[in-house]
């Protein structure tokens, strides 16, 4: 039997002068998460005429509407991630988004950047503050408008990277790193990645048809150049009905006769996500539902040339920190930057390509990957699966990160029979969420 780690079992001792003060490390809970529908980047996408900061503001406002027992003045921090922090994604986005969303001026905010794991890092950063006692309630999330800000736009990499051969130039192109993973793991063939991609599209469509996606989407009215106003209520990137034959003939843009295509990789997308996290005690005090408890998290660095392998060491570290093994994990939400990256993770841990624990609602290959926002999408989908499946105790959200990193967060299901909580917080149910979603529509 593994030892269930509870944050409130641990004590930090800080020495101040001749005395010592004891601080209890508190449990961090995931209260609610949502996102905008994801759009395709570019002039034809649904958000071609929409500002990035307006997307994240929409998410923050909807979180408050869905959780009416949370007074805005009780929010202690707003942490918002973006990869390209300029233009409508710049100017200390957490603070500007808080002001634009109508939060009290007393609520501070900051911006985060860890490329694809931006929103995930925003969550873990504020979680540390909650566990330490600096915060009670926070909002964390991310936004990426890749139509306005293509990945890498406006950057100026230090010439030492090349002159001193600190990294291979190919590491600056994510598609090239995916081809490198194919080279390193020849058992991961194009046929396998295409089959995985087809399954991702099918799982997403099945989840959508069964009402698993819509409750956590915020409808967004957007002015599209040349078309006027539209109300966007559904994701734009998915391609239902995708077949192996459809993918077989796609070109390989990163290498002649390569294996990575637009069909077995996530696209270029626009979108935003946000979540409310709190201490278990604050959630109980305010009557906020608890959808997940944070168990552990970890980040890891890997060779930039094969950045897609990053989730492997990050997950190993997070499991070790939690006193768990991979066998204890009942659900996996793995960001599908590339199919080869997901399959390298599954192969390492001996998990079949079609394991029903993995990405039950499909993944980024279907729904899209607006870089810094995707971490909270993974969490929101895992939380909904916890509500549906009380037999699962632990789940993982994990993703690879550009320039050679991995990020993993492990969560516990409050609906599981062995879950214990002394704070009085109630496990989150779908009823409140469905009511809120109906109002949003």
XYZ file of C-alpha atoms in Angstrom:
441
model
C 0.000 0.000 0.000
C 1.305 3.395 -0.895
C 1.201 6.151 1.663
C -1.384 8.780 0.833
C 0.354 12.105 1.167
C -1.696 14.915 2.642
C -0.239 18.364 2.600
C -1.519 19.081 6.084
C 0.648 16.270 7.466
C 3.757 18.292 6.737
C 5.094 21.248 8.679
C 7.522 23.897 7.591
C 9.615 25.534 10.268
C 10.882 29.055 9.636
C 13.330 30.499 12.148
C 12.757 34.131 12.994
C 15.259 35.576 15.423
C 15.533 33.429 18.523
C 12.103 31.817 18.105
C 10.520 29.505 15.578
C 7.087 29.583 13.977
C 5.281 26.532 12.686
C 3.266 26.809 9.474
C 0.903 24.056 8.347
C 0.977 23.325 4.630
C -2.627 23.304 3.463
C -4.461 21.195 0.896
C -5.072 22.851 -2.478
C -8.312 22.071 -4.306
C -9.517 22.668 -7.851
C -12.907 24.366 -7.608
C -13.869 25.001 -11.223
C -12.366 25.332 -14.686
C -13.599 26.373 -18.096
C -12.462 27.649 -21.454
C -13.515 29.426 -24.578
C -14.222 27.337 -27.648
C -10.884 26.871 -29.397
C -10.476 28.401 -32.841
C -8.180 27.934 -35.790
C -5.483 30.582 -36.012
C -5.415 32.876 -39.007
C -7.607 35.257 -40.959
C -10.344 32.648 -41.427
C -10.501 31.574 -37.782
C -13.405 32.420 -35.506
C -11.263 34.810 -33.437
C -9.587 36.640 -36.325
C -11.059 39.929 -35.101
C -10.890 39.229 -31.353
C -8.266 40.375 -28.854
C -6.482 37.783 -26.728
C -7.115 39.656 -23.492
C -10.843 39.745 -24.228
C -10.836 35.934 -24.415
C -9.312 35.509 -20.968
C -11.594 38.199 -19.515
C -14.576 36.212 -20.766
C -13.309 33.167 -18.849
C -12.769 35.067 -15.598
C -16.225 36.621 -15.706
C -17.848 33.268 -16.402
C -16.016 31.645 -13.479
C -17.517 34.249 -11.172
C -20.974 33.740 -12.649
C -20.733 29.971 -12.247
C -19.601 30.307 -8.639
C -21.895 32.954 -7.112
C -20.826 32.179 -3.540
C -17.323 33.459 -4.348
C -17.101 37.205 -3.614
C -14.711 38.825 -6.130
C -12.951 40.595 -3.270
C -11.944 37.196 -1.830
C -9.752 36.452 -4.858
C -6.178 36.900 -3.672
C -4.325 36.630 -6.989
C -4.838 36.279 -10.744
C -2.104 34.426 -12.653
C -2.470 34.314 -16.442
C -0.026 32.729 -18.875
C 0.842 33.594 -22.464
C 3.788 32.428 -24.532
C 4.173 35.550 -26.653
C 3.815 38.359 -24.131
C 3.396 41.351 -26.369
C 0.558 43.378 -27.823
C -2.806 42.132 -26.561
C -1.003 39.370 -24.635
C 1.391 41.728 -22.848
C 1.297 44.333 -20.085
C 1.269 41.985 -17.064
C -1.689 40.008 -18.331
C -2.910 38.745 -14.959
C -3.323 42.276 -13.661
C -4.821 43.790 -16.807
C -7.237 40.872 -17.226
C -8.362 41.234 -13.603
C -9.115 44.923 -14.106
C -10.861 44.322 -17.434
C -12.967 41.566 -15.846
C -14.228 44.002 -13.220
C -12.450 42.511 -10.221
C -11.784 44.915 -7.347
C -8.650 46.997 -7.783
C -7.312 45.408 -4.625
C -6.918 42.066 -6.464
C -3.350 41.744 -7.806
C -2.200 39.744 -10.802
C 0.853 38.613 -12.727
C 1.858 36.992 -16.002
C 3.473 33.587 -16.545
C 5.461 32.051 -19.385
C 6.511 28.422 -19.654
C 5.498 28.066 -23.291
C 3.010 25.172 -23.657
C 2.851 24.643 -19.887
C 2.040 28.269 -19.112
C -1.417 27.704 -17.619
C -0.192 24.601 -15.802
C 2.621 26.670 -14.294
C 0.167 29.409 -13.337
C -1.827 26.776 -11.429
C 1.151 25.288 -9.604
C 2.627 28.710 -8.826
C -0.490 29.922 -7.060
C -1.012 26.487 -5.514
C 2.273 26.982 -3.708
C 0.957 30.252 -2.329
C -2.251 28.578 -1.183
C -0.428 25.726 0.519
C 1.895 28.173 2.285
C -0.985 30.341 3.444
C -0.323 33.432 1.333
C -3.567 32.938 -0.626
C -6.994 31.467 0.072
C -8.587 31.730 -3.380
C -6.934 32.350 -6.749
C -7.719 32.446 -10.450
C -5.182 30.876 -12.820
C -5.233 30.246 -16.536
C -3.764 31.046 -19.900
C -4.452 32.475 -23.322
C -2.830 32.186 -26.712
C -3.921 33.953 -29.883
C -1.635 32.313 -32.407
C -3.373 34.196 -35.193
C -2.228 37.498 -33.716
C 1.036 36.147 -32.319
C 2.518 33.144 -34.162
C 4.849 31.062 -32.026
C 8.247 32.753 -31.868
C 7.108 36.047 -33.352
C 9.047 39.006 -32.027
C 11.676 36.842 -30.333
C 15.419 37.278 -30.739
C 17.251 34.069 -29.702
C 20.715 34.707 -28.338
C 23.306 33.901 -31.041
C 25.270 31.897 -28.462
C 22.702 29.106 -28.838
C 24.098 28.473 -32.300
C 27.677 29.698 -32.084
C 28.389 27.619 -28.972
C 26.177 24.760 -30.140
C 24.149 24.871 -26.950
C 21.210 23.430 -28.866
C 20.682 22.096 -32.339
C 18.932 24.695 -34.521
C 16.218 22.098 -35.132
C 15.238 22.347 -31.456
C 13.699 25.746 -32.132
C 11.143 24.137 -34.443
C 8.715 21.899 -32.591
C 7.888 19.815 -35.660
C 11.546 18.964 -36.104
C 11.760 17.756 -32.505
C 8.829 15.435 -33.177
C 10.643 13.960 -36.181
C 13.647 13.478 -33.895
C 11.460 11.451 -31.529
C 10.512 9.179 -34.411
C 14.237 8.687 -35.096
C 14.928 7.836 -31.470
C 11.995 5.443 -31.149
C 11.659 3.630 -34.497
C 8.893 1.420 -33.099
C 6.669 4.512 -33.220
C 5.796 4.440 -36.903
C 3.742 6.887 -38.923
C 1.034 4.251 -39.105
C 0.833 4.191 -35.302
C 0.719 7.972 -34.996
C -1.953 8.242 -37.677
C -4.042 5.583 -35.938
C -3.670 7.431 -32.649
C -4.745 10.687 -34.317
C -7.840 9.080 -35.834
C -8.764 7.739 -32.396
C -8.322 11.182 -30.822
C -10.723 12.727 -33.316
C -13.249 9.933 -32.737
C -13.038 10.182 -28.934
C -13.539 13.936 -29.025
C -16.585 13.607 -31.276
C -18.057 10.906 -29.045
C -17.534 13.085 -25.968
C -19.095 16.073 -27.723
C -22.147 14.096 -28.829
C -22.615 12.823 -25.275
C -22.526 16.275 -23.718
C -19.101 16.005 -22.105
C -17.516 19.057 -23.767
C -20.168 21.768 -23.902
C -20.723 22.304 -20.142
C -17.219 23.745 -19.743
C -17.267 26.028 -22.798
C -17.957 29.757 -22.529
C -19.851 31.092 -25.561
C -17.918 33.974 -27.116
C -19.418 36.652 -29.343
C -16.775 37.715 -31.846
C -16.589 40.227 -34.668
C -15.186 38.432 -37.688
C -13.839 40.703 -40.436
C -16.196 40.741 -43.395
C -18.842 38.614 -41.673
C -20.058 40.663 -38.734
C -20.789 39.298 -35.280
C -20.962 35.574 -34.604
C -21.670 33.620 -31.412
C -19.078 30.901 -31.064
C -20.307 27.998 -28.964
C -18.262 25.075 -30.302
C -14.638 24.209 -31.003
C -13.512 24.962 -34.548
C -10.487 22.625 -35.042
C -12.028 19.107 -34.753
C -12.420 17.072 -37.936
C -14.994 14.367 -37.154
C -14.910 11.367 -39.415
C -11.159 11.584 -40.037
C -9.878 8.274 -41.412
C -6.504 6.614 -41.865
C -6.881 7.131 -45.597
C -7.344 10.866 -45.031
C -4.081 11.071 -43.101
C -1.980 8.765 -45.246
C -1.511 11.248 -48.066
C -0.788 14.393 -46.049
C 2.541 16.059 -46.694
C 5.331 15.967 -44.120
C 6.348 19.631 -43.809
C 9.247 19.212 -41.408
C 11.240 16.615 -43.313
C 11.120 15.028 -46.746
C 9.559 11.575 -46.390
C 8.993 12.319 -42.712
C 6.282 11.098 -40.382
C 4.855 14.220 -38.742
C 1.892 15.792 -40.534
C -0.887 18.258 -39.827
C -3.089 15.233 -39.193
C -1.095 13.638 -36.362
C -0.149 16.868 -34.602
C -2.026 19.680 -32.896
C -2.803 22.688 -35.053
C -2.218 26.417 -34.631
C -5.024 27.724 -32.468
C -6.557 30.565 -30.482
C -8.242 30.192 -27.111
C -8.239 30.837 -23.375
C -8.749 28.863 -20.166
C -9.171 29.747 -16.496
C -9.707 27.994 -13.182
C -10.468 28.750 -9.552
C -8.271 27.099 -6.930
C -8.558 27.434 -3.179
C -7.465 26.020 0.116
C -9.782 23.264 1.285
C -10.709 25.424 4.272
C -11.609 28.437 2.122
C -13.667 26.246 -0.190
C -15.635 24.946 2.792
C -16.096 28.428 4.241
C -17.405 29.858 0.955
C -19.466 26.840 -0.050
C -17.358 26.166 -3.133
C -17.489 22.704 -4.640
C -14.275 20.678 -4.776
C -13.628 18.885 -8.062
C -10.046 17.730 -7.421
C -7.312 17.848 -4.797
C -3.754 18.596 -5.866
C -1.484 15.725 -4.831
C 1.881 16.646 -6.339
C 3.503 18.251 -9.344
C 6.881 18.300 -11.042
C 8.762 19.860 -13.929
C 11.752 18.370 -15.697
C 14.295 19.425 -18.283
C 15.269 17.201 -21.222
C 17.261 17.550 -24.412
C 15.635 20.393 -26.377
C 16.052 18.360 -29.563
C 13.554 15.771 -28.250
C 11.403 18.011 -26.092
C 8.420 15.672 -26.536
C 9.894 13.158 -24.090
C 9.608 15.727 -21.279
C 6.436 14.273 -19.689
C 8.289 11.055 -18.843
C 10.793 12.419 -16.267
C 8.273 14.989 -15.039
C 5.767 12.224 -14.323
C 8.387 10.038 -12.658
C 9.288 12.936 -10.352
C 5.659 13.735 -9.557
C 4.896 10.077 -8.792
C 7.921 9.840 -6.505
C 6.907 13.029 -4.696
C 3.429 11.589 -4.126
C 4.546 8.125 -3.053
C 2.615 6.633 -5.982
C 3.394 4.430 -8.969
C 2.058 4.575 -12.500
C -0.256 1.677 -11.592
C -2.076 3.970 -9.140
C -3.133 6.337 -11.920
C -6.638 5.708 -13.206
C -6.929 8.533 -15.743
C -4.413 10.310 -17.958
C -4.851 13.677 -19.659
C -1.792 13.955 -21.911
C -1.483 17.007 -24.121
C -1.288 15.866 -27.725
C 1.210 18.303 -29.182
C 2.220 15.425 -31.459
C 1.006 11.838 -31.558
C 4.606 10.584 -31.440
C 5.124 12.461 -28.180
C 2.106 10.814 -26.534
C 3.117 7.366 -27.783
C 6.650 7.781 -26.434
C 5.109 8.423 -23.008
C 2.788 5.434 -23.266
C 5.569 3.124 -24.452
C 7.842 4.172 -21.594
C 5.223 3.262 -18.993
C 3.973 0.153 -20.792
C 0.540 1.590 -21.557
C -1.256 0.413 -24.734
C -1.989 2.950 -27.474
C -5.731 2.422 -27.026
C -5.822 2.292 -23.220
C -9.254 3.595 -22.119
C -7.654 5.565 -19.282
C -5.910 7.882 -21.740
C -7.564 11.058 -23.073
C -11.121 9.759 -22.860
C -12.462 12.934 -24.465
C -9.826 13.055 -27.187
C -6.991 15.543 -27.098
C -5.224 18.452 -28.727
C -4.913 16.683 -32.083
C -8.691 17.079 -32.282
C -9.539 20.112 -30.172
C -6.399 22.200 -30.697
C -3.514 23.519 -28.631
C -3.470 27.269 -27.993
C -0.067 26.899 -26.309
C -0.139 28.593 -22.884
C -3.830 27.853 -22.302
C -3.818 24.072 -22.693
C -2.804 23.033 -19.178
C -6.104 24.122 -17.650
C -8.039 22.399 -20.461
C -6.434 19.136 -19.353
C -7.413 19.814 -15.742
C -10.982 20.744 -16.588
C -11.448 17.573 -18.613
C -9.938 15.432 -15.855
C -12.239 17.026 -13.275
C -15.299 16.157 -15.337
C -14.093 12.572 -15.737
C -13.636 12.343 -11.960
C -17.298 13.340 -11.571
C -18.320 10.560 -13.948
C -16.073 7.802 -12.620
C -15.901 7.584 -8.835
C -13.856 4.375 -9.035
C -10.771 6.340 -10.101
C -8.781 7.815 -7.249
C -5.817 9.493 -8.988
C -5.383 11.171 -12.351
C -2.537 12.874 -14.169
C -2.343 15.970 -16.349
C 0.928 16.131 -18.262
C 2.475 17.887 -21.243
C 5.691 18.437 -23.136
C 7.138 21.943 -23.243
C 9.154 23.721 -25.910
C 12.940 24.042 -25.498
C 13.076 20.725 -23.688
C 10.850 20.430 -20.630
C 8.011 18.371 -19.235
C 5.256 19.217 -16.750
C 3.021 16.931 -14.687
C 0.366 17.483 -12.021
C -1.259 14.608 -10.108
C -4.791 15.044 -8.778
C -7.071 13.096 -6.413
C -10.757 12.467 -7.026
C -12.913 13.782 -4.143
C -15.697 11.388 -5.163
C -13.541 8.308 -4.521
C -14.623 6.253 -1.480
C -11.185 6.545 0.151
C -10.957 10.312 -0.212
C -10.902 11.987 3.186
C -11.214 15.665 3.963
C -11.518 17.348 7.323
C -12.231 20.854 6.041
C -15.937 20.377 5.384
C -15.607 21.196 1.688
C -18.088 19.332 -0.494
C -17.143 17.337 -3.598
C -18.203 19.111 -6.773
C -21.184 17.704 -8.647
C -22.382 18.227 -12.165
C -25.702 19.819 -11.219
C -24.282 23.246 -10.402
C -22.086 23.188 -13.477
C -24.953 22.208 -15.758
C -27.126 24.975 -14.343
C -24.376 27.499 -14.941
C -23.771 26.194 -18.438
C -27.444 26.529 -19.296
C -27.299 30.140 -18.178
C -24.192 30.769 -20.257
C -25.869 29.427 -23.362
